[in-house]
Coordinates of C-alpha atoms and ligand atoms in Angstrom, one line a residue:
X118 CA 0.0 0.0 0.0
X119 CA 2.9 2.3 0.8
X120 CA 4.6 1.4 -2.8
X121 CA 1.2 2.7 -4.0
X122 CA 1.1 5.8 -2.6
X123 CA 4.6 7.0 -3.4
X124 CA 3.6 5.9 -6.6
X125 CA 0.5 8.1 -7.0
X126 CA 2.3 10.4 -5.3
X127 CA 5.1 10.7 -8.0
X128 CA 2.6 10.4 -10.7
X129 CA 0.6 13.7 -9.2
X130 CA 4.0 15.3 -9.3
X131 CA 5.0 14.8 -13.1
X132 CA 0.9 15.9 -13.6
X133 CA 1.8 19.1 -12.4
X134 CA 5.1 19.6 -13.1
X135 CA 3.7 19.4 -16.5
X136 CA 1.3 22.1 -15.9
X137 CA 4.4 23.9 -14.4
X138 CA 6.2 23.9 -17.1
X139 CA 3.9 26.5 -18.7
X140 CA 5.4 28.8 -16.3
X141 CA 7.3 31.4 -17.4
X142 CA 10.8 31.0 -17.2
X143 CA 13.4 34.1 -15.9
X144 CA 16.0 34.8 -18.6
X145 CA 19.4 33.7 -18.7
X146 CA 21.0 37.2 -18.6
X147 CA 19.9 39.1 -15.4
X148 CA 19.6 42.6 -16.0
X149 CA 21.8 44.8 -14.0
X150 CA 18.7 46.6 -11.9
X151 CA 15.6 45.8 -10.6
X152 CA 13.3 48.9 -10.7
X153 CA 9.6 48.9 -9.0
X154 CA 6.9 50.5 -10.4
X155 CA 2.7 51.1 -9.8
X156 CA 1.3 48.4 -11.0
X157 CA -1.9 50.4 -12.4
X158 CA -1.2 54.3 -12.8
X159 CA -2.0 55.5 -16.2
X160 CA -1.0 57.4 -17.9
X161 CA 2.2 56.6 -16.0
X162 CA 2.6 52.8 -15.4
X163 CA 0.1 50.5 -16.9
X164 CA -0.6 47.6 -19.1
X165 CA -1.3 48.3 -23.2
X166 CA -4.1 46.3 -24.6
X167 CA -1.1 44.2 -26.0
X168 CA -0.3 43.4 -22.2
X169 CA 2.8 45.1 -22.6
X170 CA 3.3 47.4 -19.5
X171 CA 4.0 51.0 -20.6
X172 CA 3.1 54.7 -19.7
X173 CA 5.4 57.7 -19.6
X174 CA 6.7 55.8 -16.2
X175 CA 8.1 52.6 -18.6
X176 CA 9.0 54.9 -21.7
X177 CA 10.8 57.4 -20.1
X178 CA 13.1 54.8 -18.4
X179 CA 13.4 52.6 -21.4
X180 CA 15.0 55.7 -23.0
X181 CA 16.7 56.6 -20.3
X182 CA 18.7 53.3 -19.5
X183 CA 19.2 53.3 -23.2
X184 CA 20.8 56.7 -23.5
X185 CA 22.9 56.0 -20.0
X186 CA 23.4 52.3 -20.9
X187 CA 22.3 50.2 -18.0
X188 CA 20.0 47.3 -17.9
X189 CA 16.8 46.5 -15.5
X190 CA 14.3 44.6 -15.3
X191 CA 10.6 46.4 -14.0
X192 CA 8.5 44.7 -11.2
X193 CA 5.1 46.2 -11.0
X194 CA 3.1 46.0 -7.7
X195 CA 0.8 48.1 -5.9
X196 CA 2.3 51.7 -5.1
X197 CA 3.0 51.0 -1.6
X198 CA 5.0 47.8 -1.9
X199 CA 6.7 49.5 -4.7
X200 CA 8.0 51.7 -2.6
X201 CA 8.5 49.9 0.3
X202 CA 10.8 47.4 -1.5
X203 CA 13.2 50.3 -2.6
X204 CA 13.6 51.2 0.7
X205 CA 14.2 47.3 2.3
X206 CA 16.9 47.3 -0.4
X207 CA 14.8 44.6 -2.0
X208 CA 15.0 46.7 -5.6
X209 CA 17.2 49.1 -6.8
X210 CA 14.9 52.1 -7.7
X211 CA 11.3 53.0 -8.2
X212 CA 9.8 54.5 -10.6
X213 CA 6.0 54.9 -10.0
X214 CA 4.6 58.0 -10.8
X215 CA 6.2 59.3 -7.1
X216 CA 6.1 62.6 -5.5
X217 CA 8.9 64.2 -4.4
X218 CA 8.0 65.4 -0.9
X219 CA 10.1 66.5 2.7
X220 CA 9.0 63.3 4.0
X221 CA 10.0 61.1 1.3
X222 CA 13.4 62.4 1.3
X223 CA 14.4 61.3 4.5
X224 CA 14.5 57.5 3.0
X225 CA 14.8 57.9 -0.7
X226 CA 17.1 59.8 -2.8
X227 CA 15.3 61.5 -5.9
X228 CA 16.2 62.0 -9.4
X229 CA 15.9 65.6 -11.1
X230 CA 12.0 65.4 -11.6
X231 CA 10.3 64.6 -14.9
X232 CA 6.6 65.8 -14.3
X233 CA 4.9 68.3 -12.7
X234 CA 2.1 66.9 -10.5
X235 CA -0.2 68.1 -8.0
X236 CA -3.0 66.7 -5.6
X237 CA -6.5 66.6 -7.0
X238 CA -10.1 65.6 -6.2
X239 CA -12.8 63.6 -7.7
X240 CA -16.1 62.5 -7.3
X241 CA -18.3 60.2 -9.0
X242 CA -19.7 61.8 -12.5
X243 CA -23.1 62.6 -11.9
X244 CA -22.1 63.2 -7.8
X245 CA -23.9 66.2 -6.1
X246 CA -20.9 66.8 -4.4
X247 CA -19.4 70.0 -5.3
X248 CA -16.7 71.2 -2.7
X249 CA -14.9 69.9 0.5
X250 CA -17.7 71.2 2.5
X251 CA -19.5 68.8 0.9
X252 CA -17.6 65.8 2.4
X253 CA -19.0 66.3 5.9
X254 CA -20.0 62.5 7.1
X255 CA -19.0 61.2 3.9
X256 CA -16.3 58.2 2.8
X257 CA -13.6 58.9 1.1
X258 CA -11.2 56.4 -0.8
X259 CA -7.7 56.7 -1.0
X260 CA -4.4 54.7 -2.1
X261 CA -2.6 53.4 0.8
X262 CA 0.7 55.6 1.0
X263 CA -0.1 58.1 -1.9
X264 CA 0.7 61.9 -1.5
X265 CA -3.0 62.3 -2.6
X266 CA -3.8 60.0 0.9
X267 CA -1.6 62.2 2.6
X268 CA -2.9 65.6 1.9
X269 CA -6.5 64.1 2.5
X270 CA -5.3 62.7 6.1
X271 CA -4.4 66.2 6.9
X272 CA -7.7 67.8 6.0
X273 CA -10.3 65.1 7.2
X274 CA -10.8 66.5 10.1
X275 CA -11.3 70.2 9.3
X276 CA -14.0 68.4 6.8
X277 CA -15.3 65.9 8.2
X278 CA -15.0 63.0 6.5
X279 CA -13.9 59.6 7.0
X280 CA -11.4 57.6 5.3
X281 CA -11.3 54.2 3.7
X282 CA -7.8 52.7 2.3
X283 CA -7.1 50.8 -1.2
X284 CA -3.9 49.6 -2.4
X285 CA -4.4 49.8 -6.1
X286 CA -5.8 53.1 -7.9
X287 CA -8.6 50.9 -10.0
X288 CA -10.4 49.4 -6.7
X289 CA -10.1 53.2 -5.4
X290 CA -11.9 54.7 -8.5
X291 CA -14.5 51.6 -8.7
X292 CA -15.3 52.2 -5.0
X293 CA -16.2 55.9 -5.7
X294 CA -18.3 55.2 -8.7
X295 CA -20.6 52.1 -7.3
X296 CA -21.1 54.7 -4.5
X297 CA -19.3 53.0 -1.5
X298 CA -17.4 56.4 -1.0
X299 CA -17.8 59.7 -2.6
X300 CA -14.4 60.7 -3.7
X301 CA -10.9 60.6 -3.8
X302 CA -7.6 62.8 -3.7
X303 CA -4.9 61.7 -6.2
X304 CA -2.2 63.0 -8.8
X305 CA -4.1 65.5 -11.2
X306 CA -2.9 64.5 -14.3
X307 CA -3.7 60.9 -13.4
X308 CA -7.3 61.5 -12.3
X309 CA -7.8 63.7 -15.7
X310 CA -6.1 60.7 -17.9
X311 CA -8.8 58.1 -16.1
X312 CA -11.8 60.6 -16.7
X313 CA -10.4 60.9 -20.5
X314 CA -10.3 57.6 -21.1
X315 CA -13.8 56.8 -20.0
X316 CA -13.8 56.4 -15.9
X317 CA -17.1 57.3 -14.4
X318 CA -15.7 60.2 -12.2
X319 CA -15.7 63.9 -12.7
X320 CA -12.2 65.8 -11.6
X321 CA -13.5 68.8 -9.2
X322 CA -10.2 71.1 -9.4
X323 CA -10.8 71.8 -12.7
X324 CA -6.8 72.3 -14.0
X325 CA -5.5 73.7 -10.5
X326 CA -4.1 70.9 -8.0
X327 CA -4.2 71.7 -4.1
X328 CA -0.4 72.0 -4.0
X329 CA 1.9 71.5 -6.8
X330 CA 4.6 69.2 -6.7
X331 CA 6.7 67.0 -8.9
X332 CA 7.2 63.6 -10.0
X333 CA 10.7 61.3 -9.6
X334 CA 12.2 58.1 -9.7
X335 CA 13.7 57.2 -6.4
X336 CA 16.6 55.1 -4.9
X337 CA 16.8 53.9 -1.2
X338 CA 19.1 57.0 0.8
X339 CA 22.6 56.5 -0.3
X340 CA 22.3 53.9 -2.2
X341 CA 22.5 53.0 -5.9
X342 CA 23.9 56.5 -6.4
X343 CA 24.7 55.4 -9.8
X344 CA 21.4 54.4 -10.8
X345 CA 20.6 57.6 -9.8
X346 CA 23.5 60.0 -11.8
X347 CA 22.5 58.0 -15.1
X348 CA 19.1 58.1 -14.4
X349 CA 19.4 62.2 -14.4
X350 CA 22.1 61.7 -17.3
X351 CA 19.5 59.9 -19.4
X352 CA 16.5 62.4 -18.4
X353 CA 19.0 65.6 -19.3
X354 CA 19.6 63.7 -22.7
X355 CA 16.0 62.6 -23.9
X356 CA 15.0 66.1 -22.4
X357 CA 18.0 67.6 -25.1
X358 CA 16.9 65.6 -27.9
X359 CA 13.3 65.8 -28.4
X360 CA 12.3 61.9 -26.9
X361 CA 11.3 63.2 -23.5
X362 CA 8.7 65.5 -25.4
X363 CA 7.7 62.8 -28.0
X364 CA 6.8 60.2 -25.1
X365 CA 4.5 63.0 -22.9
X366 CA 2.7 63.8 -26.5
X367 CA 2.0 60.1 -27.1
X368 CA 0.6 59.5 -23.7
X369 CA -1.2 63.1 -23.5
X370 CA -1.6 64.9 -26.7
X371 CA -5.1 65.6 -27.7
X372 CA -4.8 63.2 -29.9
X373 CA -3.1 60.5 -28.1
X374 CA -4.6 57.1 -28.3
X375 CA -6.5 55.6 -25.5
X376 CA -5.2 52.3 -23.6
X377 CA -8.4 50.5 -22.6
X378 CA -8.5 48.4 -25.9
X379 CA -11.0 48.5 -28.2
X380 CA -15.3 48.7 -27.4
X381 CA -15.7 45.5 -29.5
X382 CA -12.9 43.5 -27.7
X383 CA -14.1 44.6 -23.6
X384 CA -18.1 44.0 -24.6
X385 CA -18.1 40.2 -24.3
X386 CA -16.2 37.9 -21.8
X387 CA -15.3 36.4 -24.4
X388 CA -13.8 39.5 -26.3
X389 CA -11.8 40.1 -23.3
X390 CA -10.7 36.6 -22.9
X391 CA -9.4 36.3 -26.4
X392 CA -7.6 39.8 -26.5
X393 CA -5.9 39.2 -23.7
X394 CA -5.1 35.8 -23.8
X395 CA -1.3 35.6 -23.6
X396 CA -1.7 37.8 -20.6
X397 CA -4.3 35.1 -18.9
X398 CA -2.5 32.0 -19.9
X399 CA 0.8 33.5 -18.7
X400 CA -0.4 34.5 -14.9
X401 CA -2.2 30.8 -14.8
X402 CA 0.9 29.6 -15.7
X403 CA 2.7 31.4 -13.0
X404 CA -0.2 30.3 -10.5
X405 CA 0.1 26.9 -11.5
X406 CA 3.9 26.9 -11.0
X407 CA 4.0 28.2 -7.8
X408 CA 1.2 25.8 -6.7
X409 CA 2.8 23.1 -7.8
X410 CA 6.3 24.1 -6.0
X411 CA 4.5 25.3 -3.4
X412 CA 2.5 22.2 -2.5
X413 CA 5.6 19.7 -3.1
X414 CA 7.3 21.4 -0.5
X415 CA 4.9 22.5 1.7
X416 CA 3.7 18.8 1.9
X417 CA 7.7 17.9 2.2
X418 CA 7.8 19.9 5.4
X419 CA 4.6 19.2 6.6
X420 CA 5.4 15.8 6.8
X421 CA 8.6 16.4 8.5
X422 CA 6.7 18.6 10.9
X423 CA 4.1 15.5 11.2
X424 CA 6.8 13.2 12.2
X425 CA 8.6 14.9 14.4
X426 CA 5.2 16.0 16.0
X427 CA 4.9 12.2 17.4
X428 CA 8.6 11.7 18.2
X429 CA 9.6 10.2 21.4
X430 CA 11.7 13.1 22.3
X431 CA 10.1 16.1 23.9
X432 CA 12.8 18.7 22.3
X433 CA 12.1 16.8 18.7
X434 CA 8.0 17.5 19.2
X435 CA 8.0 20.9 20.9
X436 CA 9.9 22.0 17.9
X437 CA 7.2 20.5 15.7
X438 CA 4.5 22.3 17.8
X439 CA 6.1 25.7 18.4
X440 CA 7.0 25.8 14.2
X441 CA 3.2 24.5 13.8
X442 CA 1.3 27.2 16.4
X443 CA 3.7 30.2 14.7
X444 CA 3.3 29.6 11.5
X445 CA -0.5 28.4 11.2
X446 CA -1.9 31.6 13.4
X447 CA 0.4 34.1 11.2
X448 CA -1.6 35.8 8.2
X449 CA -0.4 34.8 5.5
X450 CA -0.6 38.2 4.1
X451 CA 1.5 39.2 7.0
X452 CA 4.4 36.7 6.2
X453 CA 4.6 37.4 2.7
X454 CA 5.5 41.2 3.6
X455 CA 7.6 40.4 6.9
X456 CA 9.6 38.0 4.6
X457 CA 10.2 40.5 1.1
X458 CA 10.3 43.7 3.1
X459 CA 10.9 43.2 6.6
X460 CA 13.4 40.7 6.5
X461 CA 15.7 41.8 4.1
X462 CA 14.8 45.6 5.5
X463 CA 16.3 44.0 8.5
X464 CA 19.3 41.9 7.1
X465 CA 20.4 43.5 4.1
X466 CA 19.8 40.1 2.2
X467 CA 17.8 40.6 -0.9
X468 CA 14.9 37.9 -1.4
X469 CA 13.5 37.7 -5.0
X470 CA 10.0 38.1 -4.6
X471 CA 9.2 34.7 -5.7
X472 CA 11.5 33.1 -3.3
X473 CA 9.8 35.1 -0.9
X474 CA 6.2 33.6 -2.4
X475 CA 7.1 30.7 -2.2
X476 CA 8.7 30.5 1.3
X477 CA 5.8 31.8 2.5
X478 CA 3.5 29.1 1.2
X479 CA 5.9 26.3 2.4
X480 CA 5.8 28.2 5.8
X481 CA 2.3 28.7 5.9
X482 CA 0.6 25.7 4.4
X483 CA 3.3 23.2 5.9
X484 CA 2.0 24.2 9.2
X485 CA -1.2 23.5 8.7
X486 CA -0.1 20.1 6.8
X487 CA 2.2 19.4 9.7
X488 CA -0.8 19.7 12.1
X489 CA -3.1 17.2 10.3
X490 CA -0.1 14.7 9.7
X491 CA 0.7 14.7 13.3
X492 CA -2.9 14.3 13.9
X493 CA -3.5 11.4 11.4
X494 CA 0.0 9.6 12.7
X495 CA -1.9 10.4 16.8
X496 CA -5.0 8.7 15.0
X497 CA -4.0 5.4 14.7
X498 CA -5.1 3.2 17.0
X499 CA -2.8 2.9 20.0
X500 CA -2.8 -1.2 20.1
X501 CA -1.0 -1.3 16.5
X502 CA 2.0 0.5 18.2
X503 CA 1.9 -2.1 20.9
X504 CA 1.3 -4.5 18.6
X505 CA 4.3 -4.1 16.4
X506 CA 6.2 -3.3 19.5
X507 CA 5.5 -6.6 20.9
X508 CA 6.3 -8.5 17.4
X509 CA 10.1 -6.9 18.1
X510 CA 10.0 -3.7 16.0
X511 CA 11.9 -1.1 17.4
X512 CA 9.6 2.2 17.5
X513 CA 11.1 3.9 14.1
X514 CA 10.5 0.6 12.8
X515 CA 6.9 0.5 13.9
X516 CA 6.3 4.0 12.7
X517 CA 8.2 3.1 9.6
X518 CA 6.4 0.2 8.5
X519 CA 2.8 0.6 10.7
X520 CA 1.6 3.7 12.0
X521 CA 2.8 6.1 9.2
X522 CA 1.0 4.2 6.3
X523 CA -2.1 4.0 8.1
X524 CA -1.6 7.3 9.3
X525 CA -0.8 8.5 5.4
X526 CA -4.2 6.6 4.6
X527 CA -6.0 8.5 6.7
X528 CA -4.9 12.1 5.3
X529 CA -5.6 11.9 1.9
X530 CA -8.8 13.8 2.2
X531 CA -6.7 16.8 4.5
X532 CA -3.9 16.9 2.3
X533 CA -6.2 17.0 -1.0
X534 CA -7.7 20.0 0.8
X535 CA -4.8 21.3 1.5
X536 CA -3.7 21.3 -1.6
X537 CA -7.1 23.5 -3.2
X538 CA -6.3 25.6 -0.6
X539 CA -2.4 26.4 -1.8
X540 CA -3.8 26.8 -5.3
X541 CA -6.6 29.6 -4.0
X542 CA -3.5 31.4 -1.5
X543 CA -1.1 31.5 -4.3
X544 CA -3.6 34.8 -5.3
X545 CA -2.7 36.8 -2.2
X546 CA 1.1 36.5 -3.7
X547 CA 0.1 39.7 -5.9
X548 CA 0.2 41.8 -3.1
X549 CA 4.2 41.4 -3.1
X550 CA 4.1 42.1 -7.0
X551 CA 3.9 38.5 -8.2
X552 CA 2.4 38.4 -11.6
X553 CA 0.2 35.9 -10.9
X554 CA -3.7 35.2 -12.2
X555 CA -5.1 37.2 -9.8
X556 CA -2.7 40.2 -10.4
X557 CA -3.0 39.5 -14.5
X558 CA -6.8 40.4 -13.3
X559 CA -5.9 43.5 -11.7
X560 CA -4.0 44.6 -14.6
X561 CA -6.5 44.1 -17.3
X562 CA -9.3 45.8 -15.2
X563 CA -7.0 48.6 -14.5
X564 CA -6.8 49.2 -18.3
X565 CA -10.3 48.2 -19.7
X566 CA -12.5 48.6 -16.6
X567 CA -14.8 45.7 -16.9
X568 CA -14.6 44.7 -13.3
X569 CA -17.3 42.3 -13.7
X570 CA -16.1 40.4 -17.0
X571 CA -12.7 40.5 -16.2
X572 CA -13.3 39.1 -12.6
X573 CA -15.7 36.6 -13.8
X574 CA -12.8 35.1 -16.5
X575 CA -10.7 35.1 -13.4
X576 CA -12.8 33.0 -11.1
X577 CA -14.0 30.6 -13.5
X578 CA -10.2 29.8 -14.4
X579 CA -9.5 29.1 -10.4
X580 CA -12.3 26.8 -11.0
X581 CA -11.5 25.5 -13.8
X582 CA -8.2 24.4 -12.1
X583 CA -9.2 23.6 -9.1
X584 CA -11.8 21.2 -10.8
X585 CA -8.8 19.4 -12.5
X586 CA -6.8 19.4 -9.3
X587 CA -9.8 17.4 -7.2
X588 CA -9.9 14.7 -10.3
X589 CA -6.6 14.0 -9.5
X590 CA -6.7 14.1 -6.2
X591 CA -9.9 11.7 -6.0
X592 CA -7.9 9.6 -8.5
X593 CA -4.6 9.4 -6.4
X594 CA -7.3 8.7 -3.5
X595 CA -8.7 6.1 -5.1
X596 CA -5.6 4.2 -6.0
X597 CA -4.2 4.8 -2.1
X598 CA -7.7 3.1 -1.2
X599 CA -7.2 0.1 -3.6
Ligands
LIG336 N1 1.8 60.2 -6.9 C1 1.6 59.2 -6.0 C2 2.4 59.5 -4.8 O1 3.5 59.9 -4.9 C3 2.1 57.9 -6.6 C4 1.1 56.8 -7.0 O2 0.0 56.8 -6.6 N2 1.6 55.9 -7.8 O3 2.1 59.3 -3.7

């Protein structure tokens, strides 16, 4: 029965790593840099309906490390974490359409700036809302971290209002239109690119922001001052020669194009799904991948935690227990930030943000396995132990050979659980800027704004997958029953 197990188990491996192998693959030459950026900040960071990720952000820098001659490689994520891992070291700069403020500066060295900015508000379109007064009692949404979250912090209370907290700029604008809150504060230019290109909301400035300020790409204090000198070398250059004007015109021009794809492709789900395809196929494979990883080794050290939950030795199980109770009542939210910004914030040693991913999965669904493996091993009924005992099996031997197959026997149904469950977690893995399904979801809504298609697609792939993954499991659970 053991044999047959290992064997299923071995099959189910080479099932997914096929899957896996649909992952995307890094490149073979690392580029010298890894720059952050906003994941969704048009007209400044944000996906093309070709899924290529673009904006005066991604233009300006592609000319600019092309005129200074370095290499990078961009890592979009919300604004926040963008940030954030400049300043654990965990990237080298940031480039996400940032205001230069006092504040900012204490952690982050800026380049020469390259856009004038300034903090707006906006309301739904057809809102009655028509100044601050206006906000008294009212909700209003706001970017985790953003100057435009800032400046509305400091006025809440001479207004009024309340405050509710997003980490991407899409789910901030959506929130204000369906009418869960009745405005927002951002970056002018960005809320007058969104209400160009179609977004429900109607900019209440008019042209003149709050405060004016500018936007620059930023290192961590002291750091990457190289980066930093070509990065201004660069902007002086494309500045000199005409690019830097050529990029703003074919983002902002009056007759610039828009990015949210054409009407025909966002009308039907199926539209959507076909024009961005390579985008959804690519995050699946990613989620797929890092399921697949993630459950081999999270089932790996769950069982290792299982074992050494029963041990004979009291050091050997409280081990087992303490790793267990830590890791199972930690968010799991909590550990992917503590292990790609705190720790390396901390220690100076640069995770890669999938490392971090997946770490984070072993940690967290290894405890949970570990707890139901020690259970299933406790399970066992205690007179098979005595039993082998008293045939002259030493106790590893009776573990070996009796208690841990029955035990095994008994989890199939947990660790088949289990393993749905790693496949639905890998989605909180965008928050750290892993371009997963979930993320790929975030991206397209960002662009087209069809929420509801776009999240529907995304949710009937989990499905979809997670279907396949209980057929498997069933069938590896029928052959460990046979
Ligand atoms: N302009 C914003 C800030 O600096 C950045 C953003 O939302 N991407 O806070």
């Amino acid at each position: 029965m053991k044999k047959g197990i290992l064997t299923a188990v071995v099959a189910a491996t080479f099932a997914f790593l096929g899957l896996g192998a649909l992952g995307p693959k890094a490149s073979a030459s690392e580029p010298s840099y890894t720059i952050t950026a906003d994941a969704t900040y048009a007209p400044f960071d944000f996906q093309d309906k070709d899924n290529k990720y673009v904006g005066i952000d991604q233009d300006l820098l592609k000319e600019i490390a092309k005129a200074s001659g370095f290499t990078y490689n961009v890592k979009p994520m919300t604004f926040n974490a963008a940030m954030q891992s400049v300043a654990s070291s965990q990237a080298d700069g940031v480039i996400a359409g940032t205001t230069i403020t006092d504040e900012r500066k204490k952690v982050y060295d800026f380049s020469d700036s390259y856009y004038k900015t300034g903090v707006a508000w906006a309301t739904a379109k057809n809102s009655k809302i028509r100044s601050l007064d206006d906000l008294k009692g009212k909700v209003v949404a706001l970017k985790t971290g953003t100057a435009g979250a800032e400046y509305a912090e400091k006025i809440k209370d001479q207004y009024g209002f309340k405050i509710t907290y997003f980490s991407d700029s899409d789910t901030v604008y959506r929130d204000v239109i369906n009418g869960n809150s009745v405005a927002t504060f951002a970056d002018l230019p960005v809320l007058q690119y969104t209400v160009k290109n179609g977004t429900a909301l109607k900019v209440q400035n008019g042209d003149a922001p709050f405060d004016a300020g500018y936007l620059g790409f930023a290192v961590k204090k002291g750091e990457n001052q190289q980066l930093l000198a070509d990065f201004n070398k660069g902007l002086a250059t494309i500045k000199e020669n005409g690019t830097y004007d050529k990029i703003v015109n074919k983002y902002l021009s009056a007759k610039a194009e828009t990015f949210t794809g054409s009407a025909k492709d966002n009308k039907t789900v199926w539209g959507i799904l076909s024009s961005n395809k390579k985008a959804f196929l690519s995050g699946l494979g990613q989620t797929a991948y890092l399921t697949v990883v993630g459950i081999i080794l999270a089932s790996l050290w769950g069982l290792l935690l299982g074992v050494m939950g029963v041990s004979k030795n009291r050091l050997v199980r409280a081990i087992s227990t303490t790793v267990v109770y830590t890791f199972r009542g930690m968010p799991m939210l909590v550990l992917a930030f503590f292990l790609y910004i705190g720790f390396p914030a901390l220690t100076g040693v640069k995770i890669s943000a999938w490392t971090a991913g997946i770490l984070t999965l072993v940690l967290n669904e290894g405890a949970y396995t570990g707890a139901f493996v020690r259970g299933g091993f406790n399970s066992v009924d205690a007179g098979q132990m005595e039993a082998a005992r008293s045939l002259g099996l030493s106790h590893a031997q009776a573990m070996r050979r009796v208690i841990i197959p029955q035990g095994l026997k008994l989890m199939v149904p947990s660790f088949i659980n289990q393993f749905i469950i790693t496949l639905k977690d890998t989605s909180l893995l965008s928050a750290i800027g892993i371009l997963e399904l979930t993320q790929t979801g975030t991206l397209i809504v960002t662009r087209n704004s069809q929420g509801f298609r776009v999240w529907a697609i995304v949710a009937m792939i989990y499905l979809v997958v997670i279907t396949l993954l209980t057929l498997l499991s069933n069938w590896v659970e029928k052959r460990t029953n046979a």
